[in-house]
Short mmCIF file of C-alpha atoms in Angstrom, two decimals:
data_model
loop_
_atom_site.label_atom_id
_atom_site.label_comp_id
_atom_site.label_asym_id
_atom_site.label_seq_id
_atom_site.Cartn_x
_atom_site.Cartn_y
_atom_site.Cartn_z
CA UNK A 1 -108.58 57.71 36.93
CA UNK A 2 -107.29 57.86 33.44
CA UNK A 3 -104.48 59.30 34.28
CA UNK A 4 -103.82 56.50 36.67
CA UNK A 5 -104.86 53.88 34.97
CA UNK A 6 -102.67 54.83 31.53
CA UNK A 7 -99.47 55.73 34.11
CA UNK A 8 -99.22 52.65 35.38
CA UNK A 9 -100.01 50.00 32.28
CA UNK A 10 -98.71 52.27 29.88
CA UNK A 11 -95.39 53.56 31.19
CA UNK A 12 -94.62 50.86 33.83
CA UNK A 13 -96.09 48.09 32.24
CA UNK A 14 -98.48 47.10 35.10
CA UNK A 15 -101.25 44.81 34.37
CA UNK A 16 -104.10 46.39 36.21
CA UNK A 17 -107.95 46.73 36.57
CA UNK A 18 -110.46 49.22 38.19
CA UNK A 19 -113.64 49.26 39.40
CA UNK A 20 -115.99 51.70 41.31
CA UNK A 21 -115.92 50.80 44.92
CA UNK A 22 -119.30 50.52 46.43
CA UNK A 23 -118.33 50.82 49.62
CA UNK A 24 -117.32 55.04 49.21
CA UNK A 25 -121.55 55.26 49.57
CA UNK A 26 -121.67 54.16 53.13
CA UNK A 27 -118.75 56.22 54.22
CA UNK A 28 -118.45 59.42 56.48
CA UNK A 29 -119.05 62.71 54.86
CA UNK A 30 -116.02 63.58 55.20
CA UNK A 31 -114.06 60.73 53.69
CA UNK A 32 -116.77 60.74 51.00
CA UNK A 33 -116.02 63.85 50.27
CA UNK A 34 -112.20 63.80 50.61
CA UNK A 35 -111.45 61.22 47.38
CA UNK A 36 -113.17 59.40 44.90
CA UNK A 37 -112.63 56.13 45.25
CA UNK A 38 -112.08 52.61 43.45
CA UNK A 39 -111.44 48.94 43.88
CA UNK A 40 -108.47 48.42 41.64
CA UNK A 41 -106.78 44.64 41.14
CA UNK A 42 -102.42 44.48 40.16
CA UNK A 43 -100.61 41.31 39.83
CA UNK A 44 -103.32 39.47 41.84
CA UNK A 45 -103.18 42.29 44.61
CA UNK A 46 -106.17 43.79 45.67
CA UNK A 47 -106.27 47.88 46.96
CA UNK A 48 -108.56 50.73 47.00
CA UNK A 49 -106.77 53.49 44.80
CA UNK A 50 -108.45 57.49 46.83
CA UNK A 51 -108.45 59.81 43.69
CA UNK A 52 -107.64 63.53 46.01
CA UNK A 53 -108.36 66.25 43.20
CA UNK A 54 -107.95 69.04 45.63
CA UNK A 55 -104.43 70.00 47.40
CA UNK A 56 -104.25 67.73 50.66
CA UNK A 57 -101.80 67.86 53.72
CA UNK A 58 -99.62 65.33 54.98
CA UNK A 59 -102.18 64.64 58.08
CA UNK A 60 -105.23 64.93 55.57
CA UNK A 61 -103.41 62.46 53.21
CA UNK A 62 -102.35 59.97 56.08
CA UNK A 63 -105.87 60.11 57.47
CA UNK A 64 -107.54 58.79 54.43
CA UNK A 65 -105.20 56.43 54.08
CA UNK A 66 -105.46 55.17 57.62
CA UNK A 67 -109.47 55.71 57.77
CA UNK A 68 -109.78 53.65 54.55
CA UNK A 69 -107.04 50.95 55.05
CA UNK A 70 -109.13 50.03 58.50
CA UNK A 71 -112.80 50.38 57.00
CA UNK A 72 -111.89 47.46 54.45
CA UNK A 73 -108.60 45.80 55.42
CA UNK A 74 -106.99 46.22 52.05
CA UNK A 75 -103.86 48.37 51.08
CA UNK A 76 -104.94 52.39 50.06
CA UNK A 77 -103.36 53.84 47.25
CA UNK A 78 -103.13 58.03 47.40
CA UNK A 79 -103.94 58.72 43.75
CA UNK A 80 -102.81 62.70 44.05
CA UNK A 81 -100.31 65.71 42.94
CA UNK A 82 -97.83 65.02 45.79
CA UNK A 83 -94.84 67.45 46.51
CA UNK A 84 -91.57 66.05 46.93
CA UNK A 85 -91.54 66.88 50.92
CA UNK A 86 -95.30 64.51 51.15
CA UNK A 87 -93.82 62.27 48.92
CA UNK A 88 -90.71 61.80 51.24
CA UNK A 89 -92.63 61.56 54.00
CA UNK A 90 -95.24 59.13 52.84
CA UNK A 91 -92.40 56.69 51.74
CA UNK A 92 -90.69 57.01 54.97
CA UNK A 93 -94.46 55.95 56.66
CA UNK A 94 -94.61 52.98 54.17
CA UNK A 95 -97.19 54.60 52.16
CA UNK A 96 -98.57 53.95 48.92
CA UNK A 97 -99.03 56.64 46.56
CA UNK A 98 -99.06 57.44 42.88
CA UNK A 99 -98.48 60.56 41.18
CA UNK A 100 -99.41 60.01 37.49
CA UNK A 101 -96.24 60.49 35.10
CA UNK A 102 -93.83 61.37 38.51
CA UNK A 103 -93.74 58.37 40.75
CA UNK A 104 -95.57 55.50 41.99
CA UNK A 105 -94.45 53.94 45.18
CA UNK A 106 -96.48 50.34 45.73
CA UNK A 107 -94.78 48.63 48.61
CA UNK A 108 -97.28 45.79 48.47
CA UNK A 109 -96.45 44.97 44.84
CA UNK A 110 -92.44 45.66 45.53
CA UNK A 111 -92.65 48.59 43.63
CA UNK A 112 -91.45 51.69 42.99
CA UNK A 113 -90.94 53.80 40.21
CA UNK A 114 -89.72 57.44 39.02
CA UNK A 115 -90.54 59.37 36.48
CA UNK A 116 -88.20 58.89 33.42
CA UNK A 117 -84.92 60.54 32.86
CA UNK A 118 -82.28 61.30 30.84
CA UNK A 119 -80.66 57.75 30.13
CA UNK A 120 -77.71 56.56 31.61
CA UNK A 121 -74.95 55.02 29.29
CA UNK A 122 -74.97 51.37 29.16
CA UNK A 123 -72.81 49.34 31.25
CA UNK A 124 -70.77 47.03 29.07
CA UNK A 125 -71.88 43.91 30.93
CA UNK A 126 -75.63 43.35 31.83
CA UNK A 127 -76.83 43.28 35.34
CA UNK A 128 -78.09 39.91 36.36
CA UNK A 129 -81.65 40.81 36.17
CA UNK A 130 -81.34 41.91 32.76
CA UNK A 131 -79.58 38.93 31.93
CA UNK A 132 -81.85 36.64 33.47
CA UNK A 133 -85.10 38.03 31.64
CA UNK A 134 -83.08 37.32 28.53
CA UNK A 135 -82.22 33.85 28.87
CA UNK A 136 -85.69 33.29 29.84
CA UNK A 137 -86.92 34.74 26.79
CA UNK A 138 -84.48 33.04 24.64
CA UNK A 139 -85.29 29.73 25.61
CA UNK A 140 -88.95 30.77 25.59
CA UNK A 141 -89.24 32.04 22.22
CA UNK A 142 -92.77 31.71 22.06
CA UNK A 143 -93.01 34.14 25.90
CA UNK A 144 -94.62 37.78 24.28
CA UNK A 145 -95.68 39.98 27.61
CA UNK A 146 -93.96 41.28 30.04
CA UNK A 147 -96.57 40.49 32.35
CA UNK A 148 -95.67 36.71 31.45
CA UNK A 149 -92.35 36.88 31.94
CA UNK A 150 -92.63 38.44 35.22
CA UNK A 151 -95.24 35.52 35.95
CA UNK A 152 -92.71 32.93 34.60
CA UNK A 153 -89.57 34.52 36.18
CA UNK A 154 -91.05 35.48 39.42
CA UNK A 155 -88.92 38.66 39.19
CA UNK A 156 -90.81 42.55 40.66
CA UNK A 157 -92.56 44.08 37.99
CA UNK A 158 -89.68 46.56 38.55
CA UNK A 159 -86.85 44.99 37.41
CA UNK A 160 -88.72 43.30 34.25
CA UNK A 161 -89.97 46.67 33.19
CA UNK A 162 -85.55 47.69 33.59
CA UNK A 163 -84.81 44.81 32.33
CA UNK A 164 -86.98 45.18 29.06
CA UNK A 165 -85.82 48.82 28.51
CA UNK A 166 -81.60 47.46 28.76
CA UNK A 167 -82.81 44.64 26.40
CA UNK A 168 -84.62 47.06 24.24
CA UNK A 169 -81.44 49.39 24.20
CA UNK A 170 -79.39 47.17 23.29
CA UNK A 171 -80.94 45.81 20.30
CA UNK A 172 -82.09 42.54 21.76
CA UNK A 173 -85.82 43.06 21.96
CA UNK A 174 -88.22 45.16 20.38
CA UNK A 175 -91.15 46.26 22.83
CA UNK A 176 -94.92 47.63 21.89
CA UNK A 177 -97.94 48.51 23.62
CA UNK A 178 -100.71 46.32 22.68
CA UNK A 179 -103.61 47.90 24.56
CA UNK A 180 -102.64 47.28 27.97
CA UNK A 181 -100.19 44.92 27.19
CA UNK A 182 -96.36 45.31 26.75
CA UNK A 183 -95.27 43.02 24.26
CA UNK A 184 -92.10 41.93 23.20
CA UNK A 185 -90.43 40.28 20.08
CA UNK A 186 -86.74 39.15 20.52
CA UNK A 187 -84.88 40.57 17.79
CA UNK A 188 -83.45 37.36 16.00
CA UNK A 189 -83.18 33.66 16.77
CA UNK A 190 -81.14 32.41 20.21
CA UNK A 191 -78.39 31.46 18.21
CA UNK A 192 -78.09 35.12 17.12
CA UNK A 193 -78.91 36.59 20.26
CA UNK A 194 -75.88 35.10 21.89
CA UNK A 195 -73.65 36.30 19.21
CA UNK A 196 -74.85 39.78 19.55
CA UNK A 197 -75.06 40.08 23.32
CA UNK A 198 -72.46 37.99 23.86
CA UNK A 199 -69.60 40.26 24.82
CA UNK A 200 -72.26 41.97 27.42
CA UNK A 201 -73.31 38.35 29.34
CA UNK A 202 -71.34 37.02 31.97
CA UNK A 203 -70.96 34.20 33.98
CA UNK A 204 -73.36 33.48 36.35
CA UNK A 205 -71.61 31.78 39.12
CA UNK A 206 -70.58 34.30 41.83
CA UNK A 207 -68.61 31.20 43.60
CA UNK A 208 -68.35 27.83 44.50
CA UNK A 209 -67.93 25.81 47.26
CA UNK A 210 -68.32 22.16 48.83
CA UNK A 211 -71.22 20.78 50.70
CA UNK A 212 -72.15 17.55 52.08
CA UNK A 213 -75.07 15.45 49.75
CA UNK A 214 -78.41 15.28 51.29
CA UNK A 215 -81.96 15.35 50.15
CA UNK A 216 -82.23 19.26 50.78
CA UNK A 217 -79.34 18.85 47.91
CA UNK A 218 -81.12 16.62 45.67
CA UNK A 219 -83.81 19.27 45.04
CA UNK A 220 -81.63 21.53 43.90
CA UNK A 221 -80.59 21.81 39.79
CA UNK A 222 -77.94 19.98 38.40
CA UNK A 223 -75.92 22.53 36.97
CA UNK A 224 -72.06 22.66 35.23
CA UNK A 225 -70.86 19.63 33.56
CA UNK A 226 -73.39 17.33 35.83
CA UNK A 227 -76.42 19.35 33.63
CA UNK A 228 -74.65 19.40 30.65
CA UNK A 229 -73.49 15.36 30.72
CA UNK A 230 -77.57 14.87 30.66
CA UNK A 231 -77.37 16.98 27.27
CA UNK A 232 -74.67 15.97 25.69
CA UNK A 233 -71.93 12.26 25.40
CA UNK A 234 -69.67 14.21 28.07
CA UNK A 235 -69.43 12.10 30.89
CA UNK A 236 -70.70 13.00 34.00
CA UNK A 237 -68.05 14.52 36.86
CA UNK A 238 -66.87 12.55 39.92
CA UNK A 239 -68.51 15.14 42.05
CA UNK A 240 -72.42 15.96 41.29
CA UNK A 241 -72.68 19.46 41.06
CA UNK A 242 -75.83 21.51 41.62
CA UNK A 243 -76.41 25.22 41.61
CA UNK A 244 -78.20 27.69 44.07
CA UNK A 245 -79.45 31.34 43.89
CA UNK A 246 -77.04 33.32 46.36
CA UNK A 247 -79.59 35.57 48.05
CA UNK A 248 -81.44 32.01 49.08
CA UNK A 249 -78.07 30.04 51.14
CA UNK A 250 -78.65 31.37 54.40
CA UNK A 251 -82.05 30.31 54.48
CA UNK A 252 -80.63 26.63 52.97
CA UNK A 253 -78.17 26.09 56.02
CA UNK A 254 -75.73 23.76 54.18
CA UNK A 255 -73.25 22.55 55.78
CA UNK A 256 -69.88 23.86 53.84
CA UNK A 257 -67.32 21.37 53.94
CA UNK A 258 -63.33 21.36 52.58
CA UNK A 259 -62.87 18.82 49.02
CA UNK A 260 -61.60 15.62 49.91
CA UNK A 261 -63.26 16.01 53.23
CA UNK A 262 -65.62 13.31 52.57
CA UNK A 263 -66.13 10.69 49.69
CA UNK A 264 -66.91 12.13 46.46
CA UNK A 265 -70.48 10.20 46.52
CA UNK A 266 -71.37 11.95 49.61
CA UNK A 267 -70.12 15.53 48.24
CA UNK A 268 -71.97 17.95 46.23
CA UNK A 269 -70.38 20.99 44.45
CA UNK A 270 -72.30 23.73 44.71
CA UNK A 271 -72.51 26.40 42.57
CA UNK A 272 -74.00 30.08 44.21
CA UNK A 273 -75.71 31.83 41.91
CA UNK A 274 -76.42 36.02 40.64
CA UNK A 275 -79.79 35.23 39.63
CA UNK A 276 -82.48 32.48 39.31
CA UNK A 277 -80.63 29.27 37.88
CA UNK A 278 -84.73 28.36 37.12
CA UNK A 279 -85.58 31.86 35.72
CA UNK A 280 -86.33 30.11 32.08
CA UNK A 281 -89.13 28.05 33.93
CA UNK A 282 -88.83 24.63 32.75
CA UNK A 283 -87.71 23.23 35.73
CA UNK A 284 -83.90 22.84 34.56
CA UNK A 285 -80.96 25.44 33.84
CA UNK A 286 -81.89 26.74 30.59
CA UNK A 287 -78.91 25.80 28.07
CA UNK A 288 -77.64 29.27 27.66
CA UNK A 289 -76.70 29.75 31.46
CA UNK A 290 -75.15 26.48 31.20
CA UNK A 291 -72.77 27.38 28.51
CA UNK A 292 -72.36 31.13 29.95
CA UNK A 293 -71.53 29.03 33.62
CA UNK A 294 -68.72 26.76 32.13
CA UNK A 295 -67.11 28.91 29.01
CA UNK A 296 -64.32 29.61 31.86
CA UNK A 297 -63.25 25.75 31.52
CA UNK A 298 -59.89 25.07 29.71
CA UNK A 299 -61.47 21.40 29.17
CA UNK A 300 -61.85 21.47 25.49
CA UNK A 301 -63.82 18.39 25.78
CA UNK A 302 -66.50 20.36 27.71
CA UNK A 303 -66.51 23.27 24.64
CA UNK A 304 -67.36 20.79 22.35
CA UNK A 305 -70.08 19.56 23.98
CA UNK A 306 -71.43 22.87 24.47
CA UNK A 307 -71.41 23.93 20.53
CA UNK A 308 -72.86 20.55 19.78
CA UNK A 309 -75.69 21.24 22.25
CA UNK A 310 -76.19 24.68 19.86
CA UNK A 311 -74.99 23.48 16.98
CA UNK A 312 -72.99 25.78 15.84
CA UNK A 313 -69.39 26.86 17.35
CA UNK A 314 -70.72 29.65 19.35
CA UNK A 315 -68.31 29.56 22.23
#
């Protein structure tokens, strides 16, 4: 299980422990003998990881699998040297596998992983994700694991462990292995991580529109120059406004309505967002997606505010 173990917390920064499983003893010969088998824990997830030394087919592979997964009622993880055509296959079926140093596919943890390849040029702007994990890091400065900024963020292991290797590309971050852990160190102070990715961070507001107040809309952030008139003398808009990640609106059901439609006390501007606007964890927009959401303003009163909230004339 070395291989296994190393794989996964060394090269995709999984927090994970393993165990013998004492229930291989009381099993059929034949499973007994198809696997050695442990009790492994990931991100709070519970599976039995079948270690298959020998060459296995697809039905041989699917049995254990099934045969295990029924036995104890927790998720089986083929632990094997899987062709591409299993591989394919077992995807397809929904399931989980890992091939040390090739691929680990772990529905029940949302992820899934290749092996490394040749790196891809940059893209000049960072993808949201990416973004996100570095605001959160920036206004926690004092955040050092991946595995607690995936805990913090509530983002798939997946896209921290991307997110973390952009970062690290870029210059942002440094990132070490620490026995199992991956730790980071941001490479500078906030101040000077903004001027250094800030040609590469974009504005986190896919769009706005109008919505009618109500107390569904009063648990939701106060974002633009409604946040930042709580951090600063601007004074607060006519219309609240309050901000909402995009993928979550359908589920929300508010009722879109045209400005002017209805008083400006009973209207909320809404502000749909690429990522998180709670990703830094503290229960507010963290400043930095605050600035990077209203640098588009002309209002020169509002770009005032914003360098006096970092001291410095950063945008």
């Amino acid at each position: 299980m070395s291989n296994f173990n190393s794989y996964l917390k060394e090269e995709m920064g999984l927090s994970i422990t393993t165990h013998e499983w004492e229930g291989a003893s009381h099993l059929p010969l034949y499973l007994a003998k198809a696997a050695r088998y442990h009790l492994c824990i990931c991100n709070g997830v519970d599976f039995i990881a079948a270690e298959i030394e020998r060459g296995s087919s697809l039905p041989e592979l699917k049995r254990i699998s099934v045969h295990i997964s029924d036995r104890t009622s927790l998720p089986v993880v083929l632990v094997a040297q899987i062709d591409a055509r299993q591989r394919k296959a077992l995807v397809s079926q929904g399931i989980p596998f890992v091939v040390p140093g090739r691929q680990a596919f772990l529905p029940m943890l949302g992820f899934i992983a290749n092996a490394r390849r040749d790196l891809s040029p940059l893209s000049k702007v960072m993808a949201p994700s990416t973004q996100a994990a570095l605001v959160a890091l920036m206004a926690n400065p004092d955040l050092r694991t991946s595995e607690k900024l995936r805990e913090m963020t509530g983002m798939p292991s997946s896209s921290v462990s991307r997110a973390l290797d952009d970062l690290s590309r870029r210059g942002l971050i440094n990132k070490s292995k620490q026995a199992r852990q991956v730790i980071i160190e941001c490479n500078g102070s906030q101040n000077q991580l903004i001027k250094r990715a800030k040609d590469c961070l974009q504005n986190p507001v896919a769009r706005v529109t109008y919505t009618r107040r109500s107390k569904d809309t009063d648990f939701l952030p106060l974002a633009g120059e409604s946040a930042l008139s709580e951090r600063s003398l601007l004074t607060p808009p006519i219309i609240e406004c309050r901000a909402l990640l995009k993928k979550t609106l359908k589920a929300n059901k508010f009722e879109e309505i045209q400005l002017g439609e209805l008083p400006n006390e009973e209207t909320i501007r809404l502000q749909i967002w690429t990522y998180d606007p709670l990703v830094a964890g503290r229960g507010e927009i963290d400043d930095v997606s605050l600035a990077l959401a209203l640098i588009d303003t002309e209002d020169e009163r509002v770009i005032g505010q914003l360098n006096a909230l970092f001291k410095e004339e950063l945008w």
